[in-house]
Amino acid sequence: MTTPLPSPAVLGARAFAALAGLNRFTDEPGKLTRLYLSPSHRQGAEYVKGAMEVAGLTAFIDAAGSVQGRREGVTPGLPAVLIGSHIDTVRDGGRFDGNLGVVAGILAVQAIRDAGVTLPFALEVVAFGDEETVRFPTSLSTSAALTGRYDQGWLAARDADGVVLRDALVAFGGDPAGIAALARKPGSVKAYLEVHIEQGPVLEAENEAVGIVTAIAAQGRAGVRVTGEAGHAGTVPMALRKDALTAAAEMALALEVIAQEHDRAVGTVGVFRADPGATNVVPGAVDFTIDFRAPDGETVASMDEEINRRFAEIAARRGVGLTITPYSRGNAVPMDEGLQEAFATGIARTGSNLTARRLASGAGHDAMEMAKLCPSAMLFVRCEKGISHSPLENMTELDAGIAIRVLIETILELARREG
Ligand code: GLV
Ligand code: MN
Ligand code: MN
């Protein structure tokens, strides 16, 4: 080795500096909002590409808008270990969700390069662009481009302003016709590793800096449209109204009850828009989203049935129209046992005070999609009060550094296994 591996403290300082650089790019000044294919997404992608090049990766922004970087192993063209996460954010999101994992991958490759280590596999880092799926009704589309499961129908999806995904992708500098060619050949990717903040309270409560993800929860998402009759707020008697908003509100409350009735399930209405949206008009139509999750696919399927049944009953009773358009449905995804063990070894080599705490993920991740291509695993990192999808999202520099050091040690462990 030419340079010793950096300490967690040094890696953490590097990570926070890189995150500060990346998080200058936002669609809304004063907040961190970096939606898929927005101008700030392009700027962030350029920044990440530059950081990858500094770290010794050959990098490009791909046809779907992800940034991909590669460092060859002992001989060119070997199968790769991919390290990834995403650089899109929710509106007014946190600094670490996704971004930490991308920066962690880049800094791990840089440290391995500086240490003069040549690996028996290539190392790649990918900064996905559509994990949050807040702008378009897609489902992990940029990672699906790599797994070969990109749904070409997504290109016709529209955002809330009516912008078509295909047009947004072209404006971004992407290439709709080039997406199919991004699919990786089976066997060309040995493993996918993702570092991510926990987004929950478990590690903090147990005083653990990092933990190993066992499985990612099952989830369903749909867009719901309720149509009633717009009318004068002062003249239409209550008994004669077909108020789309009160019907939709009853459905939102029904979702809350359905989630409470199922074991460890959650249900959320995150978007709710009334049309025409005037003080003195009975709402004629409402569009809202539903997101429902549970540790297993059977529970999510049962929630789905209940949602359809109860929403239809509310619509019939109130005399309004109802359309439910599902756009994402995923079973629970177990993480690869062998890679979980490799993370455990990486944790043990990083510090004797660390334990390999195992925990499940309630949040969705690109690893759910990548697991369809190759063995995949995730390392969670403690965050403050479990808060995420919020500007209050926070973590310590040292925890970030510990996670990156664990990632490096895990990559070295995978190399050792190749013997
Ligand atoms: C992604 O952050 C999700 O919604 O779980
Ligand atoms: Mn995320
Ligand atoms: Mn997120």
Tab-separated table of C-alpha atoms and ligand atoms in Angstrom:
chain	number	residue	atom	x	y	z
A	1	MET	CA	0.000	0.000	0.000
A	2	THR	CA	1.329	3.460	-0.841
A	3	THR	CA	-0.932	5.469	1.518
A	4	PRO	CA	-2.611	3.989	4.569
A	5	LEU	CA	-6.388	3.896	4.533
A	6	PRO	CA	-7.833	7.154	5.922
A	7	SER	CA	-9.334	7.143	9.413
A	8	PRO	CA	-13.107	7.504	9.886
A	9	ALA	CA	-12.496	11.087	11.070
A	10	VAL	CA	-10.726	11.997	7.823
A	11	LEU	CA	-13.288	10.179	5.673
A	12	GLY	CA	-16.121	11.926	7.521
A	13	ALA	CA	-14.572	15.359	6.930
A	14	ARG	CA	-14.148	14.542	3.237
A	15	ALA	CA	-17.743	13.324	3.028
A	16	PHE	CA	-19.203	16.468	4.590
A	17	ALA	CA	-17.109	18.679	2.286
A	18	ALA	CA	-18.319	16.740	-0.769
A	19	LEU	CA	-21.933	16.857	0.439
A	20	ALA	CA	-21.702	20.629	0.925
A	21	GLY	CA	-20.450	20.910	-2.652
A	22	LEU	CA	-23.193	18.712	-4.092
A	23	ASN	CA	-25.992	20.250	-2.056
A	24	ARG	CA	-25.376	23.734	-3.447
A	25	PHE	CA	-27.480	22.555	-6.382
A	26	THR	CA	-31.175	22.928	-5.668
A	27	ASP	CA	-34.336	23.826	-7.568
A	28	GLU	CA	-35.539	26.015	-4.675
A	29	PRO	CA	-33.121	28.494	-3.109
A	30	GLY	CA	-33.000	28.119	0.668
A	31	LYS	CA	-34.251	24.522	0.507
A	32	LEU	CA	-32.813	21.285	-0.845
A	33	THR	CA	-35.088	20.227	-3.695
A	34	ARG	CA	-33.404	18.352	-6.527
A	35	LEU	CA	-36.046	16.677	-8.652
A	36	TYR	CA	-35.280	14.146	-11.368
A	37	LEU	CA	-34.149	15.844	-14.618
A	38	SER	CA	-34.365	19.376	-13.230
A	39	PRO	CA	-31.601	21.924	-13.952
A	40	SER	CA	-30.187	21.369	-10.450
A	41	HIS	CA	-30.160	17.632	-11.057
A	42	ARG	CA	-28.007	18.259	-14.137
A	43	GLN	CA	-25.660	20.505	-12.133
A	44	GLY	CA	-25.460	17.960	-9.329
A	45	ALA	CA	-24.745	15.199	-11.847
A	46	GLU	CA	-21.910	17.260	-13.366
A	47	TYR	CA	-20.500	17.833	-9.885
A	48	VAL	CA	-20.639	14.117	-9.097
A	49	LYS	CA	-18.988	13.255	-12.417
A	50	GLY	CA	-16.125	15.642	-11.563
A	51	ALA	CA	-15.763	14.139	-8.079
A	52	MET	CA	-15.658	10.656	-9.592
A	53	GLU	CA	-12.872	11.704	-11.979
A	54	VAL	CA	-10.849	13.164	-9.121
A	55	ALA	CA	-11.244	9.802	-7.348
A	56	GLY	CA	-9.839	7.928	-10.346
A	57	LEU	CA	-13.080	6.742	-11.925
A	58	THR	CA	-13.833	7.088	-15.619
A	59	ALA	CA	-17.242	8.741	-15.521
A	60	PHE	CA	-20.187	9.738	-17.697
A	61	ILE	CA	-23.803	10.815	-17.346
A	62	ASP	CA	-25.905	8.046	-18.849
A	63	ALA	CA	-28.939	8.096	-21.157
A	64	ALA	CA	-31.421	7.980	-18.242
A	65	GLY	CA	-29.643	10.684	-16.208
A	66	SER	CA	-27.584	8.614	-13.756
A	67	VAL	CA	-23.887	9.285	-13.284
A	68	GLN	CA	-21.763	6.172	-13.750
A	69	GLY	CA	-18.074	5.841	-12.901
A	70	ARG	CA	-15.724	2.881	-13.255
A	71	ARG	CA	-12.280	1.933	-12.035
A	72	GLU	CA	-10.894	-1.207	-13.651
A	73	GLY	CA	-9.621	-4.122	-11.581
A	74	VAL	CA	-6.371	-6.003	-12.077
A	75	THR	CA	-7.259	-6.458	-15.753
A	76	PRO	CA	-9.728	-4.366	-17.764
A	77	GLY	CA	-13.269	-5.613	-18.347
A	78	LEU	CA	-13.738	-7.692	-15.190
A	79	PRO	CA	-17.194	-7.995	-13.604
A	80	ALA	CA	-17.861	-5.083	-11.250
A	81	VAL	CA	-18.871	-4.424	-7.685
A	82	LEU	CA	-21.304	-1.509	-7.931
A	83	ILE	CA	-21.717	1.026	-5.157
A	84	GLY	CA	-24.668	3.329	-5.534
A	85	SER	CA	-27.426	5.517	-4.235
A	86	HIS	CA	-29.310	8.558	-5.537
A	87	ILE	CA	-28.850	12.329	-5.844
A	88	ASP	CA	-32.496	13.288	-6.428
A	89	THR	CA	-34.323	14.493	-3.325
A	90	VAL	CA	-37.867	15.031	-2.140
A	91	ARG	CA	-39.099	18.657	-2.033
A	92	ASP	CA	-37.412	20.464	0.851
A	93	GLY	CA	-35.548	17.281	1.688
A	94	GLY	CA	-32.510	16.422	3.765
A	95	ARG	CA	-28.820	16.609	2.872
A	96	PHE	CA	-27.976	12.951	3.365
A	97	ASP	CA	-30.792	10.803	1.925
A	98	GLY	CA	-29.142	9.209	-1.138
A	99	ASN	CA	-26.357	11.781	-1.381
A	100	LEU	CA	-24.406	10.159	1.451
A	101	GLY	CA	-24.299	6.811	-0.371
A	102	VAL	CA	-23.017	8.364	-3.587
A	103	VAL	CA	-20.315	10.346	-1.804
A	104	ALA	CA	-19.422	7.253	0.259
A	105	GLY	CA	-18.872	5.216	-2.905
A	106	ILE	CA	-16.653	7.865	-4.492
A	107	LEU	CA	-14.550	8.358	-1.349
A	108	ALA	CA	-14.168	4.603	-0.874
A	109	VAL	CA	-12.833	4.195	-4.417
A	110	GLN	CA	-10.516	7.168	-3.922
A	111	ALA	CA	-9.107	5.721	-0.689
A	112	ILE	CA	-8.584	2.316	-2.314
A	113	ARG	CA	-6.841	3.969	-5.269
A	114	ASP	CA	-4.625	6.058	-2.961
A	115	ALA	CA	-3.728	2.949	-0.969
A	116	GLY	CA	-2.438	1.384	-4.191
A	117	VAL	CA	-4.780	-1.595	-3.935
A	118	THR	CA	-5.621	-3.425	-7.155
A	119	LEU	CA	-8.785	-5.483	-6.951
A	120	PRO	CA	-9.821	-8.727	-8.650
A	121	PHE	CA	-12.969	-6.935	-9.859
A	122	ALA	CA	-13.837	-3.530	-11.267
A	123	LEU	CA	-15.348	-0.949	-8.925
A	124	GLU	CA	-18.203	1.202	-10.126
A	125	VAL	CA	-20.101	4.024	-8.487
A	126	VAL	CA	-23.575	5.021	-9.696
A	127	ALA	CA	-25.503	8.154	-8.718
A	128	PHE	CA	-29.084	7.285	-9.604
A	129	GLY	CA	-31.484	10.118	-10.413
A	130	ASP	CA	-35.027	8.853	-9.875
A	131	GLU	CA	-35.213	7.111	-6.521
A	132	GLU	CA	-37.692	9.414	-4.829
A	133	THR	CA	-40.149	9.229	-7.749
A	134	VAL	CA	-41.725	12.492	-6.622
A	135	ARG	CA	-41.735	14.238	-9.998
A	136	PHE	CA	-43.088	11.503	-12.304
A	137	PRO	CA	-45.201	8.419	-11.504
A	138	THR	CA	-42.331	6.021	-12.163
A	139	SER	CA	-40.764	3.349	-9.991
A	140	LEU	CA	-36.980	3.470	-9.454
A	141	SER	CA	-36.650	4.155	-13.173
A	142	THR	CA	-32.936	4.963	-13.293
A	143	SER	CA	-31.891	1.780	-11.502
A	144	ALA	CA	-34.413	-0.144	-13.627
A	145	ALA	CA	-32.457	1.096	-16.667
A	146	LEU	CA	-29.459	-0.899	-15.377
A	147	THR	CA	-31.442	-4.008	-14.468
A	148	GLY	CA	-33.048	-4.079	-17.930
A	149	ARG	CA	-36.528	-3.560	-16.490
A	150	TYR	CA	-37.107	0.030	-17.670
A	151	ASP	CA	-40.755	0.418	-18.663
A	152	GLN	CA	-40.763	2.417	-21.926
A	153	GLY	CA	-44.255	3.634	-20.953
A	154	TRP	CA	-42.590	5.807	-18.295
A	155	LEU	CA	-41.299	8.077	-21.069
A	156	ALA	CA	-44.885	9.281	-21.622
A	157	ALA	CA	-45.458	10.047	-17.907
A	158	ARG	CA	-46.195	13.671	-17.021
A	159	ASP	CA	-45.202	15.716	-13.989
A	160	ALA	CA	-47.661	18.009	-12.164
A	161	ASP	CA	-46.935	20.791	-14.690
A	162	GLY	CA	-47.743	18.526	-17.630
A	163	VAL	CA	-44.095	18.111	-18.702
A	164	VAL	CA	-43.570	14.746	-20.390
A	165	LEU	CA	-40.687	12.656	-19.027
A	166	ARG	CA	-39.287	12.072	-22.531
A	167	ASP	CA	-39.048	15.854	-23.128
A	168	ALA	CA	-37.546	16.474	-19.696
A	169	LEU	CA	-34.951	13.775	-20.361
A	170	VAL	CA	-33.965	15.308	-23.703
A	171	ALA	CA	-33.758	18.797	-22.117
A	172	PHE	CA	-31.524	17.310	-19.406
A	173	GLY	CA	-29.168	15.939	-22.064
A	174	GLY	CA	-30.310	12.322	-21.792
A	175	ASP	CA	-31.275	9.982	-24.593
A	176	PRO	CA	-34.609	8.112	-24.480
A	177	ALA	CA	-33.465	5.838	-27.327
A	178	GLY	CA	-30.297	4.937	-25.434
A	179	ILE	CA	-31.941	3.660	-22.253
A	180	ALA	CA	-32.406	0.055	-23.388
A	181	ALA	CA	-28.658	-0.249	-23.998
A	182	LEU	CA	-27.907	0.631	-20.355
A	183	ALA	CA	-29.120	-2.810	-19.225
A	184	ARG	CA	-26.260	-4.760	-17.655
A	185	LYS	CA	-25.545	-8.268	-18.824
A	186	PRO	CA	-26.190	-10.957	-16.203
A	187	GLY	CA	-22.877	-11.788	-14.547
A	188	SER	CA	-21.261	-8.440	-15.379
A	189	VAL	CA	-22.185	-7.113	-11.939
A	190	LYS	CA	-20.990	-9.237	-9.005
A	191	ALA	CA	-22.614	-7.229	-6.233
A	192	TYR	CA	-24.423	-4.001	-5.398
A	193	LEU	CA	-23.648	-2.179	-2.132
A	194	GLU	CA	-25.537	0.862	-0.862
A	195	VAL	CA	-24.757	3.055	2.143
A	196	HIS	CA	-27.768	5.065	3.350
A	197	ILE	CA	-28.898	6.913	6.452
A	198	GLU	CA	-31.323	4.768	8.418
A	199	GLN	CA	-34.186	7.292	8.208
A	200	GLY	CA	-35.520	5.730	11.403
A	201	PRO	CA	-34.688	5.776	15.125
A	202	VAL	CA	-33.312	2.260	15.820
A	203	LEU	CA	-29.541	2.789	15.553
A	204	GLU	CA	-29.617	6.000	17.565
A	205	ALA	CA	-31.707	4.365	20.289
A	206	GLU	CA	-29.247	1.472	20.482
A	207	ASN	CA	-26.153	3.669	20.304
A	208	GLU	CA	-24.880	2.013	17.122
A	209	ALA	CA	-23.198	4.002	14.347
A	210	VAL	CA	-24.078	1.530	11.595
A	211	GLY	CA	-26.330	-1.459	10.942
A	212	ILE	CA	-26.847	-4.085	8.257
A	213	VAL	CA	-30.144	-4.185	6.379
A	214	THR	CA	-31.851	-7.581	6.327
A	215	ALA	CA	-34.744	-6.742	3.975
A	216	ILE	CA	-36.603	-3.816	2.422
A	217	ALA	CA	-40.340	-3.516	3.089
A	218	ALA	CA	-43.018	-4.265	0.492
A	219	GLN	CA	-44.850	-1.237	-0.845
A	220	GLY	CA	-47.589	-0.017	-3.126
A	221	ARG	CA	-48.257	3.407	-4.620
A	222	ALA	CA	-51.116	4.769	-6.690
A	223	GLY	CA	-52.582	7.982	-7.999
A	224	VAL	CA	-56.252	8.485	-7.102
A	225	ARG	CA	-58.681	10.791	-8.937
A	226	VAL	CA	-62.063	11.624	-7.446
A	227	THR	CA	-64.548	13.503	-9.628
A	228	GLY	CA	-67.645	15.233	-8.266
A	229	GLU	CA	-69.507	18.339	-9.368
A	230	ALA	CA	-68.093	21.843	-9.043
A	231	GLY	CA	-70.703	24.303	-7.828
A	232	HIS	CA	-71.349	27.592	-6.052
A	233	ALA	CA	-70.300	27.415	-2.391
A	234	GLY	CA	-73.150	29.700	-1.446
A	235	THR	CA	-76.022	28.177	-3.371
A	236	VAL	CA	-75.678	24.388	-3.684
A	237	PRO	CA	-77.509	22.843	-0.692
A	238	MET	CA	-75.467	20.343	1.307
A	239	ALA	CA	-77.776	17.456	0.415
A	240	LEU	CA	-77.314	18.028	-3.304
A	241	ARG	CA	-73.526	18.303	-3.366
A	242	LYS	CA	-71.060	15.946	-4.994
A	243	ASP	CA	-68.019	17.367	-3.237
A	244	ALA	CA	-64.882	15.657	-4.528
A	245	LEU	CA	-62.760	16.946	-1.660
A	246	THR	CA	-64.847	15.673	1.236
A	247	ALA	CA	-65.060	12.287	-0.513
A	248	ALA	CA	-61.282	12.247	-1.037
A	249	ALA	CA	-60.741	13.316	2.575
A	250	GLU	CA	-62.854	10.376	3.754
A	251	MET	CA	-60.707	8.090	1.605
A	252	ALA	CA	-57.508	9.517	3.134
A	253	LEU	CA	-58.897	8.793	6.609
A	254	ALA	CA	-59.903	5.294	5.485
A	255	LEU	CA	-56.305	4.659	4.389
A	256	GLU	CA	-55.135	5.699	7.853
A	257	VAL	CA	-57.513	3.182	9.439
A	258	ILE	CA	-56.483	0.422	7.006
A	259	ALA	CA	-52.820	0.956	7.921
A	260	GLN	CA	-53.663	0.873	11.635
A	261	GLU	CA	-55.569	-2.389	11.150
A	262	HIS	CA	-52.562	-4.190	9.608
A	263	ASP	CA	-49.527	-5.362	11.546
A	264	ARG	CA	-46.541	-2.933	11.257
A	265	ALA	CA	-48.127	-1.289	8.212
A	266	VAL	CA	-48.057	2.384	7.224
A	267	GLY	CA	-50.215	4.397	4.829
A	268	THR	CA	-49.662	7.958	3.602
A	269	VAL	CA	-51.438	10.521	1.452
A	270	GLY	CA	-48.551	12.802	0.479
A	271	VAL	CA	-50.077	14.794	-2.381
A	272	PHE	CA	-53.603	16.205	-2.319
A	273	ARG	CA	-54.797	18.704	-4.959
A	274	ALA	CA	-58.307	20.141	-5.268
A	275	ASP	CA	-59.663	21.511	-8.507
A	276	PRO	CA	-60.529	24.300	-9.196
A	277	GLY	CA	-59.162	25.290	-5.776
A	278	ALA	CA	-61.173	28.431	-5.016
A	279	THR	CA	-62.662	29.536	-1.670
A	280	ASN	CA	-66.180	29.855	-3.022
A	281	VAL	CA	-66.344	26.765	-5.263
A	282	VAL	CA	-67.376	23.246	-4.204
A	283	PRO	CA	-64.368	21.176	-5.369
A	284	GLY	CA	-65.163	19.366	-8.629
A	285	ALA	CA	-62.156	17.036	-8.679
A	286	VAL	CA	-59.313	15.949	-6.422
A	287	ASP	CA	-56.087	14.150	-7.269
A	288	PHE	CA	-54.148	12.514	-4.477
A	289	THR	CA	-51.485	9.875	-4.012
A	290	ILE	CA	-51.457	6.870	-1.707
A	291	ASP	CA	-48.333	5.098	-0.444
A	292	PHE	CA	-48.736	1.989	1.704
A	293	ARG	CA	-46.094	-0.360	3.068
A	294	ALA	CA	-45.597	-3.378	5.317
A	295	PRO	CA	-42.807	-5.846	6.048
A	296	ASP	CA	-44.326	-8.490	3.751
A	297	GLY	CA	-46.020	-8.596	0.360
A	298	GLU	CA	-49.111	-10.470	1.621
A	299	THR	CA	-49.967	-7.628	3.992
A	300	VAL	CA	-49.537	-5.055	1.214
A	301	ALA	CA	-51.782	-7.148	-1.064
A	302	SER	CA	-54.440	-7.297	1.636
A	303	MET	CA	-54.177	-3.513	2.184
A	304	ASP	CA	-54.547	-3.013	-1.563
A	305	GLU	CA	-57.794	-5.007	-1.595
A	306	GLU	CA	-59.163	-3.089	1.401
A	307	ILE	CA	-58.245	0.262	-0.172
A	308	ASN	CA	-60.056	-0.604	-3.390
A	309	ARG	CA	-63.111	-1.886	-1.516
A	310	ARG	CA	-63.450	0.995	0.962
A	311	PHE	CA	-62.668	3.757	-1.544
A	312	ALA	CA	-65.285	2.329	-3.944
A	313	GLU	CA	-67.832	2.190	-1.121
A	314	ILE	CA	-67.152	5.859	-0.202
A	315	ALA	CA	-67.387	6.936	-3.857
A	316	ALA	CA	-70.696	5.084	-4.370
A	317	ARG	CA	-72.234	6.485	-1.185
A	318	ARG	CA	-71.248	10.043	-2.071
A	319	GLY	CA	-72.047	9.741	-5.786
A	320	VAL	CA	-68.585	10.683	-7.026
A	321	GLY	CA	-66.364	9.093	-9.672
A	322	LEU	CA	-63.206	7.209	-8.679
A	323	THR	CA	-60.122	6.115	-10.617
A	324	ILE	CA	-57.202	4.408	-8.877
A	325	THR	CA	-54.055	4.153	-11.024
A	326	PRO	CA	-51.356	1.989	-9.397
A	327	TYR	CA	-47.852	2.936	-10.492
A	328	SER	CA	-45.561	1.066	-8.182
A	329	ARG	CA	-45.852	-2.254	-6.430
A	330	GLY	CA	-42.989	-4.133	-4.868
A	331	ASN	CA	-42.706	-7.195	-2.698
A	332	ALA	CA	-40.385	-7.231	0.275
A	333	VAL	CA	-36.791	-7.619	-0.923
A	334	PRO	CA	-34.401	-9.649	1.246
A	335	MET	CA	-30.785	-8.541	1.143
A	336	ASP	CA	-28.090	-11.047	0.139
A	337	GLU	CA	-26.870	-13.115	3.111
A	338	GLY	CA	-23.283	-13.392	1.871
A	339	LEU	CA	-22.981	-9.646	1.410
A	340	GLN	CA	-24.541	-9.054	4.831
A	341	GLU	CA	-21.726	-11.228	6.217
A	342	ALA	CA	-19.152	-9.233	4.243
A	343	PHE	CA	-20.544	-6.028	5.794
A	344	ALA	CA	-20.295	-7.701	9.221
A	345	THR	CA	-16.610	-8.414	8.573
A	346	GLY	CA	-16.144	-4.830	7.345
A	347	ILE	CA	-17.718	-3.568	10.562
A	348	ALA	CA	-15.517	-5.796	12.734
A	349	ARG	CA	-12.372	-4.588	10.919
A	350	THR	CA	-13.408	-0.938	11.327
A	351	GLY	CA	-13.790	-0.904	15.084
A	352	SER	CA	-14.010	-3.311	17.986
A	353	ASN	CA	-16.616	-1.017	19.559
A	354	LEU	CA	-18.986	-1.540	16.611
A	355	THR	CA	-21.530	-4.344	16.372
A	356	ALA	CA	-23.194	-5.767	13.296
A	357	ARG	CA	-26.752	-4.823	14.287
A	358	ARG	CA	-29.265	-6.175	11.732
A	359	LEU	CA	-32.422	-4.228	10.938
A	360	ALA	CA	-35.120	-4.026	8.296
A	361	SER	CA	-35.756	-1.011	6.069
A	362	GLY	CA	-39.181	0.609	5.934
A	363	ALA	CA	-37.989	3.046	3.270
A	364	GLY	CA	-37.540	2.087	-0.362
A	365	HIS	CA	-34.110	2.138	-2.026
A	366	ASP	CA	-32.415	1.555	-5.370
A	367	ALA	CA	-31.133	-1.680	-3.807
A	368	MET	CA	-34.677	-3.082	-4.205
A	369	GLU	CA	-34.339	-2.801	-7.948
A	370	MET	CA	-30.651	-3.757	-8.141
A	371	ALA	CA	-31.397	-6.975	-6.219
A	372	LYS	CA	-33.185	-8.130	-9.388
A	373	LEU	CA	-29.845	-8.004	-11.216
A	374	CYS	CA	-27.247	-9.129	-8.676
A	375	PRO	CA	-26.667	-9.928	-4.990
A	376	SER	CA	-27.327	-6.672	-3.139
A	377	ALA	CA	-26.903	-5.365	0.386
A	378	MET	CA	-27.188	-2.140	2.359
A	379	LEU	CA	-25.388	-0.515	5.260
A	380	PHE	CA	-27.507	1.861	7.342
A	381	VAL	CA	-25.973	4.779	9.203
A	382	ARG	CA	-27.376	6.386	12.336
A	383	CYS	CA	-29.199	9.677	11.848
A	384	GLU	CA	-30.529	12.196	14.343
A	385	LYS	CA	-33.908	11.311	15.882
A	386	GLY	CA	-34.634	9.144	12.844
A	387	ILE	CA	-35.786	12.244	10.954
A	388	SER	CA	-35.641	12.114	7.145
A	389	HIS	CA	-37.417	13.607	4.104
A	390	SER	CA	-37.085	16.864	6.024
A	391	PRO	CA	-34.569	19.707	6.188
A	392	LEU	CA	-34.028	18.634	9.813
A	393	GLU	CA	-32.361	15.413	8.620
A	394	ASN	CA	-28.978	15.233	10.372
A	395	MET	CA	-26.080	12.921	11.200
A	396	THR	CA	-22.536	13.263	12.512
A	397	GLU	CA	-19.425	13.588	10.405
A	398	LEU	CA	-17.821	10.757	12.344
A	399	ASP	CA	-20.703	8.352	11.637
A	400	ALA	CA	-20.395	9.159	7.934
A	401	GLY	CA	-16.662	8.405	8.152
A	402	ILE	CA	-17.239	5.139	10.029
A	403	ALA	CA	-19.713	4.027	7.342
A	404	ILE	CA	-17.247	4.798	4.545
A	405	ARG	CA	-14.459	2.955	6.321
A	406	VAL	CA	-16.820	-0.035	6.739
A	407	LEU	CA	-17.578	0.153	3.028
A	408	ILE	CA	-13.854	0.115	2.173
A	409	GLU	CA	-13.192	-2.823	4.504
A	410	THR	CA	-16.179	-4.657	3.000
A	411	ILE	CA	-14.832	-4.184	-0.535
A	412	LEU	CA	-11.433	-5.491	0.634
A	413	GLU	CA	-13.217	-8.464	2.223
A	414	LEU	CA	-14.936	-9.240	-1.084
A	415	ALA	CA	-11.503	-9.129	-2.756
A	416	ARG	CA	-10.129	-11.544	-0.139
A	417	ARG	CA	-12.981	-13.934	-0.848
A	418	GLU	CA	-11.823	-14.118	-4.456
A	419	GLY	CA	-8.621	-15.426	-2.888
B	1	GLV	C1	-37.864	6.650	-0.642
B	1	GLV	O1	-37.291	7.505	0.007
B	1	GLV	C2	-39.064	6.070	-0.147
B	1	GLV	O2	-40.135	6.637	-0.403
B	1	GLV	O3	-39.000	5.084	0.601
B	2	MN	MN	-33.061	7.451	-0.282
B	3	MN	MN	-35.874	9.398	0.243
